[in-house]
Coordinates of C-alpha atoms in Angstrom, one line a residue:
X1 CA 34.4 -40.6 97.0
X2 CA 34.7 -44.3 98.0
X3 CA 38.2 -44.7 96.6
X4 CA 39.6 -41.6 98.1
X5 CA 37.9 -42.5 101.4
X6 CA 39.3 -46.0 101.4
X7 CA 42.8 -44.5 100.7
X8 CA 42.4 -42.1 103.7
X9 CA 41.5 -44.9 106.1
X10 CA 44.4 -47.1 104.9
X11 CA 46.8 -44.2 105.4
X12 CA 45.4 -43.6 108.9
X13 CA 45.7 -47.3 109.7
X14 CA 49.3 -47.3 108.2
X15 CA 48.3 -50.0 105.7
X16 CA 50.0 -49.7 102.3
X17 CA 48.1 -52.5 100.7
X18 CA 45.6 -50.3 99.0
X19 CA 48.3 -48.0 97.7
X20 CA 50.3 -50.9 96.3
X21 CA 47.3 -52.3 94.5
X22 CA 46.0 -48.9 93.4
X23 CA 45.5 -48.6 89.6
X24 CA 44.2 -45.8 87.5
X25 CA 41.8 -47.7 85.2
X26 CA 39.1 -45.8 83.4
X27 CA 36.5 -46.6 86.0
X28 CA 38.7 -45.3 88.8
X29 CA 39.6 -42.2 86.9
X30 CA 36.0 -41.4 86.1
X31 CA 35.1 -41.6 89.8
X32 CA 38.2 -39.7 90.9
X33 CA 37.7 -37.0 88.3
X34 CA 34.3 -36.2 89.9
X35 CA 35.6 -36.6 93.5
X36 CA 35.7 -33.7 95.9
X37 CA 38.9 -35.2 97.1
X38 CA 42.1 -34.2 95.3
X39 CA 44.1 -37.3 94.2
X40 CA 47.5 -37.3 92.4
X41 CA 50.2 -39.8 91.3
X42 CA 53.6 -38.1 91.3
X43 CA 57.3 -38.8 91.5
X44 CA 59.4 -37.4 94.4
X45 CA 60.6 -34.6 92.1
X46 CA 57.1 -33.5 91.3
X47 CA 56.6 -35.2 87.9
X48 CA 52.8 -35.8 87.8
X49 CA 51.4 -38.7 85.9
X50 CA 47.9 -38.2 87.1
X51 CA 45.9 -35.5 89.0
X52 CA 42.2 -35.0 89.2
X53 CA 40.8 -31.5 88.9
X54 CA 40.1 -31.2 92.6
X55 CA 43.8 -31.9 93.4
X56 CA 44.9 -29.2 91.0
X57 CA 42.5 -26.7 92.6
X58 CA 43.5 -27.6 96.2
X59 CA 47.3 -27.6 95.4
X60 CA 46.9 -24.1 93.7
X61 CA 45.1 -22.8 96.8
X62 CA 47.9 -24.1 99.2
X63 CA 50.7 -22.9 96.9
X64 CA 49.2 -19.4 96.6
X65 CA 48.9 -19.2 100.4
X66 CA 52.6 -20.2 100.8
X67 CA 53.6 -18.0 97.9
X68 CA 55.4 -20.8 96.0
X69 CA 54.9 -22.4 92.6
X70 CA 52.9 -25.6 92.2
X71 CA 55.8 -28.0 91.6
X72 CA 57.7 -26.7 94.6
X73 CA 54.7 -27.1 96.8
X74 CA 54.1 -30.7 95.7
X75 CA 57.7 -31.7 96.3
X76 CA 57.6 -30.2 99.8
X77 CA 54.4 -32.1 100.6
X78 CA 55.9 -35.4 99.5
X79 CA 59.3 -35.0 101.1
X80 CA 58.0 -33.7 104.4
X81 CA 56.0 -36.8 105.2
X82 CA 59.1 -38.8 106.1
X83 CA 58.6 -37.5 109.7
X84 CA 54.9 -38.4 109.9
X85 CA 53.3 -41.6 111.2
X86 CA 50.6 -42.0 109.9
X87 CA 51.5 -40.1 106.8
X88 CA 48.7 -37.6 107.2
X89 CA 48.7 -34.0 108.4
X90 CA 46.1 -31.3 109.0
X91 CA 47.0 -28.2 107.0
X92 CA 45.2 -25.0 108.2
X93 CA 45.1 -22.0 106.0
X94 CA 43.5 -18.7 106.9
X95 CA 40.0 -19.5 105.4
X96 CA 40.2 -23.2 104.6
X97 CA 41.6 -26.4 106.2
X98 CA 42.9 -29.5 104.3
X99 CA 43.9 -33.0 105.3
X100 CA 47.0 -34.1 103.3
X101 CA 48.0 -37.8 103.0
X102 CA 50.9 -39.3 101.1
X103 CA 52.1 -42.8 100.7
X104 CA 54.6 -44.6 98.4
X105 CA 53.2 -47.1 96.0
X106 CA 54.8 -50.0 94.2
X107 CA 58.1 -51.7 95.1
X108 CA 60.6 -50.3 97.5
X109 CA 62.7 -48.7 94.7
X110 CA 59.7 -47.2 93.2
X111 CA 59.6 -43.4 92.7
X112 CA 55.8 -43.2 92.7
X113 CA 53.8 -41.5 95.4
X114 CA 50.0 -41.3 95.9
X115 CA 49.0 -37.8 97.3
X116 CA 45.5 -37.0 98.5
X117 CA 44.2 -33.6 99.6
X118 CA 40.9 -33.5 101.4
X119 CA 38.9 -30.3 102.1
X120 CA 37.8 -30.9 105.7
X121 CA 34.3 -29.5 105.2
X122 CA 33.6 -31.4 102.0
X123 CA 35.1 -34.6 103.4
X124 CA 33.0 -34.6 106.5
X125 CA 29.8 -33.8 104.6
X126 CA 30.2 -37.0 102.5
X127 CA 31.0 -39.3 105.4
X128 CA 28.1 -41.5 106.7
X129 CA 27.6 -42.8 110.2
X130 CA 29.7 -45.9 109.7
X131 CA 32.5 -43.9 108.3
X132 CA 32.4 -41.5 111.3
X133 CA 32.3 -44.5 113.7
X134 CA 35.3 -46.0 111.9
X135 CA 37.2 -42.7 112.1
X136 CA 36.3 -42.4 115.8
X137 CA 37.8 -45.9 116.5
X138 CA 41.0 -44.9 114.7
X139 CA 41.2 -41.7 116.8
X140 CA 40.6 -43.6 120.0
X141 CA 43.4 -46.1 118.9
X142 CA 45.8 -43.2 118.3
X143 CA 44.8 -41.7 121.7
X144 CA 45.7 -44.9 123.4
X145 CA 49.0 -45.0 121.5
X146 CA 49.6 -41.4 122.4
X147 CA 49.1 -42.1 126.1
X148 CA 51.6 -45.0 125.8
X149 CA 54.0 -42.7 124.0
X150 CA 53.5 -40.0 126.7
X151 CA 54.3 -42.5 129.4
X152 CA 57.5 -43.5 127.7
X153 CA 58.3 -39.9 126.8
X154 CA 57.9 -38.8 130.4
X155 CA 59.9 -41.7 132.0
X156 CA 62.8 -41.9 129.6
X157 CA 66.1 -41.1 131.3
X158 CA 67.2 -38.7 128.5
X159 CA 66.0 -35.1 128.4
X160 CA 63.6 -34.5 125.4
X161 CA 62.5 -31.1 124.4
X162 CA 60.3 -29.8 121.5
X163 CA 60.4 -26.2 120.4
X164 CA 58.4 -24.3 117.8
X165 CA 59.8 -22.4 114.9
X166 CA 60.4 -19.4 117.1
X167 CA 62.5 -21.3 119.7
X168 CA 59.7 -21.4 122.3
X169 CA 59.7 -24.6 124.4
X170 CA 56.3 -26.3 123.7
X171 CA 56.9 -29.8 125.2
X172 CA 59.4 -31.5 127.5
X173 CA 59.7 -34.5 129.8
X174 CA 60.3 -34.5 133.6
X175 CA 64.1 -34.9 133.1
X176 CA 64.3 -31.1 132.6
X177 CA 63.8 -30.6 136.3
X178 CA 67.0 -32.5 137.1
X179 CA 69.1 -31.3 134.2
X180 CA 68.0 -27.6 134.1
X181 CA 66.8 -27.2 137.7
X182 CA 63.5 -25.6 136.7
X183 CA 59.9 -27.0 137.0
X184 CA 58.5 -28.6 133.9
X185 CA 55.4 -26.4 133.9
X186 CA 57.5 -23.3 134.1
X187 CA 59.9 -24.4 131.3
X188 CA 57.1 -24.8 128.8
X189 CA 56.6 -21.5 127.0
X190 CA 60.1 -20.3 127.7
X191 CA 62.3 -19.2 124.8
X192 CA 65.7 -20.8 124.4
X193 CA 67.2 -17.3 124.3
X194 CA 66.0 -16.7 127.9
X195 CA 67.4 -20.0 129.0
X196 CA 70.8 -19.1 127.6
X197 CA 70.8 -15.5 128.9
X198 CA 69.8 -16.6 132.4
X199 CA 72.7 -19.1 132.5
X200 CA 70.5 -22.2 132.7
X201 CA 72.3 -23.6 129.7
X202 CA 75.7 -22.6 128.2
X203 CA 74.7 -22.7 124.5
X204 CA 71.4 -23.4 122.8
X205 CA 71.5 -26.1 120.1
X206 CA 68.0 -25.0 119.1
X207 CA 69.4 -21.6 118.1
X208 CA 72.0 -23.3 115.9
X209 CA 69.3 -25.4 114.2
X210 CA 67.2 -22.3 113.6
X211 CA 70.3 -20.7 111.9
X212 CA 71.4 -23.7 109.9
X213 CA 68.1 -25.5 109.1
X214 CA 69.8 -28.8 109.5
X215 CA 70.4 -31.3 112.3
X216 CA 73.1 -30.3 114.8
X217 CA 74.8 -31.6 117.9
X218 CA 76.9 -30.0 120.6
X219 CA 77.9 -30.4 124.3
X220 CA 76.0 -28.2 126.7
X221 CA 76.7 -27.3 130.3
X222 CA 73.7 -26.5 132.6
X223 CA 73.4 -24.4 135.7
X224 CA 72.9 -27.6 137.8
X225 CA 76.4 -28.8 136.9
X226 CA 75.4 -31.3 134.3
X227 CA 77.0 -31.8 130.9
X228 CA 74.7 -32.8 128.1
X229 CA 75.3 -34.2 124.6
X230 CA 72.4 -32.7 122.7
X231 CA 71.3 -33.7 119.2
X232 CA 68.7 -31.4 117.6
X233 CA 66.6 -32.3 114.5
X234 CA 64.4 -29.8 112.6
X235 CA 61.0 -31.0 111.4
X236 CA 59.2 -29.5 108.4
X237 CA 55.5 -29.4 107.6
X238 CA 53.7 -30.4 104.4
X239 CA 54.6 -27.1 102.9
X240 CA 58.3 -27.3 103.6
X241 CA 58.1 -24.8 106.5
X242 CA 60.1 -25.4 109.7
X243 CA 57.5 -25.9 112.4
X244 CA 59.2 -28.0 115.2
X245 CA 62.6 -28.8 116.6
X246 CA 63.2 -32.0 118.5
X247 CA 66.1 -32.2 121.0
X248 CA 67.4 -35.3 122.7
X249 CA 69.9 -34.6 125.5
X250 CA 72.1 -37.4 126.9
X251 CA 73.7 -36.7 130.3
X252 CA 77.4 -37.3 129.9
X253 CA 78.5 -35.7 133.2
X254 CA 79.8 -38.9 134.6
X255 CA 81.5 -39.8 131.4
X256 CA 83.1 -36.3 131.3
X257 CA 84.2 -36.7 135.0
X258 CA 85.8 -40.1 134.1
X259 CA 87.5 -38.5 131.1
X260 CA 88.8 -35.7 133.4
X261 CA 90.1 -38.2 135.9
X262 CA 91.7 -40.2 133.0
X263 CA 93.3 -37.1 131.6
X264 CA 94.5 -36.1 135.1
X265 CA 96.0 -39.6 135.6
X266 CA 97.7 -39.3 132.2
X267 CA 99.0 -35.9 133.2
X268 CA 100.3 -37.3 136.5
X269 CA 102.0 -40.1 134.6
X270 CA 103.6 -37.5 132.3
X271 CA 104.6 -35.5 135.4
X272 CA 106.2 -38.5 137.0
X273 CA 108.0 -39.3 133.7
X274 CA 109.3 -35.7 133.7
X275 CA 110.4 -36.1 137.3
X276 CA 112.2 -39.4 136.5
X277 CA 113.9 -37.6 133.6
X278 CA 114.7 -34.7 135.9
X279 CA 116.4 -37.0 138.3
X280 CA 118.7 -38.2 135.5
X281 CA 121.8 -36.6 134.3
X282 CA 120.0 -33.9 132.4
X283 CA 117.4 -33.2 135.1
X284 CA 118.3 -29.6 135.6
X285 CA 117.6 -28.8 132.0
X286 CA 113.8 -29.0 132.4
X287 CA 112.4 -25.4 132.5
X288 CA 109.6 -23.3 131.1
X289 CA 111.3 -20.0 131.9
X290 CA 112.2 -18.1 128.7
X291 CA 115.4 -16.7 130.1
X292 CA 116.5 -20.1 131.5
X293 CA 115.6 -21.7 128.2
X294 CA 117.8 -19.2 126.4
X295 CA 120.6 -20.0 128.7
X296 CA 120.3 -23.7 128.2
X297 CA 120.1 -23.2 124.4
X298 CA 123.3 -21.3 124.6
X299 CA 124.9 -24.1 126.6
X300 CA 124.0 -26.5 123.8
X301 CA 125.5 -24.2 121.2
X302 CA 128.9 -24.1 122.9
X303 CA 129.4 -27.8 123.5
X304 CA 132.0 -28.1 120.7
X305 CA 134.1 -25.1 121.8
X306 CA 136.1 -24.0 124.8
X307 CA 135.0 -20.4 125.0
X308 CA 135.1 -18.7 128.4
X309 CA 131.7 -18.5 130.1
X310 CA 130.5 -15.9 132.7
X311 CA 127.4 -17.1 134.7
X312 CA 125.5 -14.4 136.6
X313 CA 122.7 -14.8 139.1
X314 CA 121.6 -14.4 142.7
X315 CA 123.1 -16.6 145.4
X316 CA 121.7 -20.1 145.4
X317 CA 120.2 -20.1 141.9
X318 CA 122.3 -23.0 140.8
X319 CA 125.3 -21.4 139.1
X320 CA 127.6 -24.2 140.1
X321 CA 125.0 -26.7 138.6
X322 CA 125.0 -24.8 135.4
X323 CA 128.8 -24.8 135.3
X324 CA 128.8 -28.6 135.8
X325 CA 126.3 -29.0 133.0
X326 CA 128.4 -27.0 130.7
X327 CA 131.4 -29.2 131.5
X328 CA 129.5 -32.4 131.2
X329 CA 128.3 -31.5 127.7
X330 CA 131.6 -30.0 126.5
X331 CA 134.5 -31.5 124.6
X332 CA 136.4 -31.5 127.9
X333 CA 133.9 -33.7 129.8
X334 CA 136.4 -36.5 130.1
X335 CA 138.7 -34.2 132.0
X336 CA 138.5 -32.9 135.6
X337 CA 136.0 -30.3 136.9
X338 CA 137.7 -28.2 139.5
X339 CA 135.7 -25.6 141.5
X340 CA 137.4 -22.6 143.2
X341 CA 135.5 -20.4 145.5
X342 CA 137.4 -17.1 145.1
X343 CA 135.7 -15.6 148.1
X344 CA 136.7 -18.4 150.5
X345 CA 140.4 -18.2 149.9
X346 CA 142.4 -15.5 151.7
X347 CA 144.0 -12.9 149.4
X348 CA 147.5 -14.0 150.6
X349 CA 146.9 -17.6 149.5
X350 CA 144.8 -17.2 146.3
X351 CA 147.8 -17.1 143.9
X352 CA 149.5 -20.1 145.4
X353 CA 146.2 -22.0 145.4
X354 CA 145.6 -21.2 141.8
X355 CA 149.0 -21.4 140.2
X356 CA 151.0 -23.5 142.7
X357 CA 154.6 -22.9 143.7
X358 CA 158.0 -24.3 143.4
X359 CA 159.8 -25.8 146.4
X360 CA 161.2 -23.2 148.7
X361 CA 159.3 -20.4 147.0
X362 CA 158.3 -18.9 150.3
X363 CA 158.5 -19.5 154.0
X364 CA 156.1 -22.4 155.0
X365 CA 155.9 -23.8 151.5
X366 CA 156.0 -27.5 151.1
X367 CA 159.4 -29.0 150.4
X368 CA 158.2 -30.6 147.2
X369 CA 156.2 -27.6 146.0
X370 CA 152.5 -27.7 144.9
X371 CA 150.9 -28.0 141.5
X372 CA 147.9 -25.6 142.1
X373 CA 144.3 -25.8 141.0
X374 CA 145.0 -24.6 137.4
X375 CA 147.2 -27.6 136.9
X376 CA 144.6 -29.9 138.6
X377 CA 142.1 -28.8 136.0
X378 CA 144.4 -29.6 133.0
X379 CA 142.3 -31.1 130.1
X380 CA 139.1 -30.1 131.9
X381 CA 137.3 -27.1 133.4
X382 CA 138.3 -24.6 136.0
X383 CA 135.2 -23.1 137.6
X384 CA 135.9 -19.8 139.4
X385 CA 132.9 -19.2 141.6
X386 CA 132.4 -15.7 143.2
X387 CA 134.8 -14.2 140.7
X388 CA 133.9 -10.7 141.9
X389 CA 135.8 -11.4 145.1
X390 CA 139.1 -11.9 143.3
X391 CA 141.7 -9.3 144.3
X392 CA 142.7 -6.8 141.7
X393 CA 146.3 -8.0 141.7
X394 CA 145.1 -11.5 140.9
X395 CA 142.8 -10.3 138.2
X396 CA 145.8 -9.3 136.1
X397 CA 147.3 -12.8 136.4
X398 CA 144.0 -14.4 135.5
X399 CA 143.7 -12.1 132.5
X400 CA 147.1 -13.3 131.4
X401 CA 146.1 -16.9 131.9
X402 CA 143.0 -16.5 129.7
X403 CA 144.9 -14.6 126.9
X404 CA 148.0 -16.7 126.7
X405 CA 146.8 -20.0 128.0
X406 CA 149.9 -20.0 130.2
X407 CA 150.9 -19.0 133.8
X408 CA 153.8 -18.9 136.2
X409 CA 153.9 -20.8 139.4
X410 CA 155.2 -18.9 142.4
X411 CA 158.9 -19.0 142.4
X412 CA 159.2 -20.2 138.8
X413 CA 160.7 -18.4 135.8
X414 CA 159.4 -20.9 133.3
X415 CA 155.8 -20.6 132.0
X416 CA 153.5 -23.5 132.2
X417 CA 150.8 -24.1 129.6
X418 CA 147.2 -24.6 130.6
X419 CA 144.8 -26.6 128.4
X420 CA 141.7 -25.7 130.3
X421 CA 138.3 -24.1 129.9
X422 CA 137.5 -21.3 132.4
X423 CA 133.9 -20.7 133.7
X424 CA 133.4 -17.9 136.0
X425 CA 130.3 -17.1 138.2
X426 CA 129.2 -14.2 140.4
X427 CA 126.2 -12.9 142.3
X428 CA 127.4 -9.4 141.9
X429 CA 126.9 -6.8 139.1
X430 CA 130.3 -7.0 137.4
X431 CA 129.6 -4.2 135.0
X432 CA 128.8 -1.9 137.9
X433 CA 132.0 -3.0 139.6
X434 CA 133.9 -2.1 136.5
X435 CA 132.5 1.4 136.6
X436 CA 133.4 1.8 140.2
X437 CA 137.0 0.5 139.6
X438 CA 136.6 -2.7 141.6
X439 CA 136.9 -5.0 138.7
X440 CA 139.2 -4.8 135.7
X441 CA 137.3 -3.9 132.5
X442 CA 139.6 -6.0 130.2
X443 CA 139.2 -9.1 132.4
X444 CA 135.4 -8.5 132.4
X445 CA 135.3 -8.6 128.6
X446 CA 137.6 -11.6 128.5
X447 CA 135.3 -13.5 130.9
X448 CA 132.1 -12.3 129.2
X449 CA 132.6 -14.1 125.9
X450 CA 129.5 -16.3 126.5
X451 CA 127.3 -14.6 129.1
X452 CA 124.7 -16.6 130.9
X453 CA 122.1 -15.3 133.3
X454 CA 120.2 -17.7 135.7
X455 CA 117.0 -16.1 136.9
X456 CA 116.0 -16.4 140.5
X457 CA 113.7 -19.3 141.5
X458 CA 110.7 -16.9 142.0
X459 CA 110.9 -16.2 138.2
X460 CA 110.9 -19.9 137.3
X461 CA 108.4 -21.4 139.6
X462 CA 107.5 -24.2 137.2
X463 CA 110.8 -25.9 138.2
X464 CA 110.0 -25.9 141.9
X465 CA 107.9 -29.2 141.8
X466 CA 110.8 -31.0 140.0
X467 CA 113.4 -29.6 142.4
X468 CA 111.2 -30.5 145.4
X469 CA 110.9 -34.1 144.2
X470 CA 114.6 -34.4 143.5
X471 CA 115.6 -33.1 146.9
X472 CA 112.8 -35.2 148.6
X473 CA 114.1 -38.4 146.9
X474 CA 117.7 -37.6 147.8
X475 CA 117.0 -36.9 151.5
X476 CA 114.6 -39.8 151.8
X477 CA 117.4 -42.1 150.6
X478 CA 119.9 -40.4 152.8
X479 CA 117.8 -40.7 156.0
X480 CA 115.9 -43.9 155.0
X481 CA 112.6 -42.2 155.0
X482 CA 109.5 -42.5 152.9
X483 CA 107.9 -39.0 152.5
X484 CA 105.5 -37.4 150.0
X485 CA 104.4 -33.8 149.5
X486 CA 100.6 -33.1 149.4
X487 CA 99.3 -31.0 146.5
X488 CA 98.2 -28.3 149.0
X489 CA 101.7 -28.1 150.4
X490 CA 103.3 -28.1 147.0
X491 CA 101.1 -25.2 145.9
X492 CA 102.3 -23.1 148.9
X493 CA 105.9 -24.1 148.3
X494 CA 105.6 -23.0 144.7
X495 CA 104.1 -19.7 145.6
X496 CA 106.8 -18.7 148.2
X497 CA 109.3 -16.0 147.1
X498 CA 112.4 -18.0 147.9
X499 CA 115.0 -15.2 148.5
X500 CA 117.6 -17.9 149.1
X501 CA 116.6 -19.6 145.8
X502 CA 117.4 -23.3 145.3
X503 CA 119.7 -23.5 148.3
X504 CA 117.0 -22.3 150.6
X505 CA 114.5 -24.8 149.1
X506 CA 116.9 -27.7 149.5
X507 CA 117.5 -26.9 153.1
X508 CA 113.8 -26.7 153.8
X509 CA 113.1 -30.0 152.1
X510 CA 115.8 -31.7 154.3
X511 CA 114.3 -30.2 157.4
X512 CA 110.8 -31.4 156.4
X513 CA 112.1 -35.0 155.7
X514 CA 113.7 -35.3 159.1
X515 CA 111.1 -33.4 161.2
X516 CA 107.7 -34.1 159.8
X517 CA 105.8 -36.8 161.8
X518 CA 103.8 -38.4 159.0
X519 CA 104.6 -39.7 155.5
X520 CA 102.5 -37.0 153.8
X521 CA 104.0 -33.5 154.2
X522 CA 101.0 -31.1 154.6
X523 CA 100.8 -27.3 154.9
X524 CA 100.9 -27.7 158.7
X525 CA 104.5 -29.0 158.4
X526 CA 105.7 -26.0 156.5
X527 CA 107.7 -23.2 158.2
X528 CA 105.6 -20.2 159.1
X529 CA 107.7 -18.0 156.8
X530 CA 106.6 -20.1 153.8
X531 CA 102.9 -19.9 154.8
X532 CA 103.1 -16.1 155.4
X533 CA 104.9 -15.5 152.1
X534 CA 102.5 -17.7 150.1
X535 CA 99.4 -16.1 151.5
X536 CA 100.8 -12.7 150.5
X537 CA 100.8 -13.6 146.8
X538 CA 98.4 -11.4 144.8
X539 CA 96.0 -14.1 143.8
X540 CA 93.2 -13.8 146.3
X541 CA 89.8 -12.3 145.6
X542 CA 90.6 -9.2 147.6
X543 CA 93.4 -8.3 145.1
X544 CA 91.0 -8.2 142.1
X545 CA 89.6 -4.8 141.3
X546 CA 86.1 -4.9 139.8
X547 CA 84.8 -1.9 137.9
X548 CA 81.3 -1.7 136.6
X549 CA 80.9 0.7 133.7
X550 CA 77.6 -0.5 132.3
X551 CA 74.9 -3.1 133.0
X552 CA 75.2 -6.2 130.9
X553 CA 73.4 -9.6 131.1
X554 CA 74.5 -11.5 134.2
X555 CA 75.7 -14.5 132.1
X556 CA 77.9 -12.3 130.0
X557 CA 79.3 -10.7 133.2
X558 CA 80.1 -14.1 134.7
X559 CA 81.8 -15.2 131.5
X560 CA 83.9 -12.1 131.4
X561 CA 84.9 -12.4 135.1
X562 CA 85.8 -16.0 134.6
X563 CA 88.0 -15.3 131.6
X564 CA 89.7 -12.4 133.5
X565 CA 90.3 -14.6 136.5
X566 CA 91.8 -17.4 134.4
X567 CA 94.1 -15.0 132.6
X568 CA 95.2 -13.4 135.8
X569 CA 96.0 -16.8 137.4
X570 CA 98.0 -18.0 134.4
X571 CA 99.8 -14.6 134.4
X572 CA 100.8 -14.7 138.1
X573 CA 101.4 -18.4 138.6
X574 CA 104.0 -20.6 136.9
X575 CA 101.9 -23.2 135.2
X576 CA 98.4 -24.6 134.8
X577 CA 98.8 -27.2 137.6
X578 CA 99.6 -24.5 140.2
X579 CA 96.9 -22.2 138.8
X580 CA 94.3 -25.0 139.0
X581 CA 95.3 -25.6 142.7
X582 CA 94.9 -22.0 143.6
X583 CA 91.6 -21.7 141.8
X584 CA 90.3 -24.9 143.4
X585 CA 89.5 -26.7 140.1
X586 CA 91.0 -29.6 138.2
X587 CA 93.8 -28.9 135.8
X588 CA 91.7 -30.5 133.0
X589 CA 88.8 -28.1 133.8
X590 CA 91.2 -25.2 133.6
X591 CA 92.6 -26.4 130.3
X592 CA 89.1 -26.8 128.8
X593 CA 88.0 -23.4 130.0
X594 CA 91.1 -21.6 128.6
X595 CA 90.8 -23.5 125.3
X596 CA 87.2 -22.4 125.0
X597 CA 88.2 -18.7 125.3
X598 CA 90.6 -18.9 122.4

């Protein structure tokens, strides 16, 4: 057994010299054929060029125990040793134990492997005192190396865990106490399923490896608030069976926080770019409200025509701004834009103001006469605001103007042509006024060629930050101030109902610019009505109804509640930035969580 014994010691001492010089001459074969140690020379794919009788017997015993054929068993033994140093492993069967050693022989590109299988009892019986002393020295050496490795293992910064084939934690270092928040002694023996169910970790990479059978990596969140990048590697024994899973977890919490800050900075830059764009000529076209988007799309569709437009919406929503945008993008943009507030002109003067008059047309008329606002809008746009206030007798004349593109000045018998576009606006329900007889039906249909509806500010809250910054900049320039809105104050402003719409918002910003004592406008500077209205928004914890129909794992319940809360916040609030402020988290965290639920 001297050749087999020498081979074993060289494997244990990680010395390949014997294997490289090994040759199967007749003397060696004669000794090996009588040896109680199984020796084999094989390729990696199980092509045997030599095997002594003992090897064949031992391999058959192991293969039968594993219920595989001989070739498959041999290939598994050779391939599995890539994880082992030294390349020896104890293989315990139900009634017999073997020591299996494998080493590559010949040059690096060689495909030849020397495989030895030792029956432990037979092997120990044939070892003399010197052999046992030699073996003991090797064991002591490995013990010292093991202690050195344990010191490094326990003091390395990264978390290292080792699990068995059933997912039970069998070894870990002290980093687990910081990353998982549990004592090292308590962690050992715990199944990864329990760690996941109890919320200690978000997702087990070990479970993924058990499913896949191949190395796998993922990002894992722990109950202590750490984020780990975990790489898991399966290890197979000499028979090709999975018996251990090694995990190395690198703490990337700081990196993730920096990435979040970088993403937040980029989003702020994008937000500032939007605000700069908003303050340009097309500022008021930025919106996320579907109804508003449809209105703006309609405006873009009518740029090349002069169709009459009817704008409806509450007081202060920006109907005059919309009318101006229609004019500025139309074929008449080079012409004048004339605004007429029909509700501000007395009934007795409305006709003369619109159509003008000839000299001497009535008592008190100017000697030279007056052209009128229709004439002033020639080649451009006539904007009739508060069209619902127009008297019925004037509605007839306006209808004639729209239909014939002509009109009569007071005191004149000659018609005058009008090359104008008419835009009308109202905060009243004209269709209801038609039914009640207060507005002419034919005029309503003539005006309503291109209907536009501007929703109230409370339905398009995403525009509020842009409007706030526009007004803030304008009033700071006007009053030579340098003011900024805090995020907390902005969240309250966005959440307010704004019954007066944009006009109310503009007035409040002017008041804040001139009355706030510091450069940063905080919630303390806001009017009490804004604070009261914002706190009444249905986003606090008391407004969420919780129903428990059955008992489920706590982690599952927390996940469901979090998803429901995120969905509710995004439903009630105008955008992710505001939702993140109300929830008390970063916008990037909100985006990551909502993306994870898709």
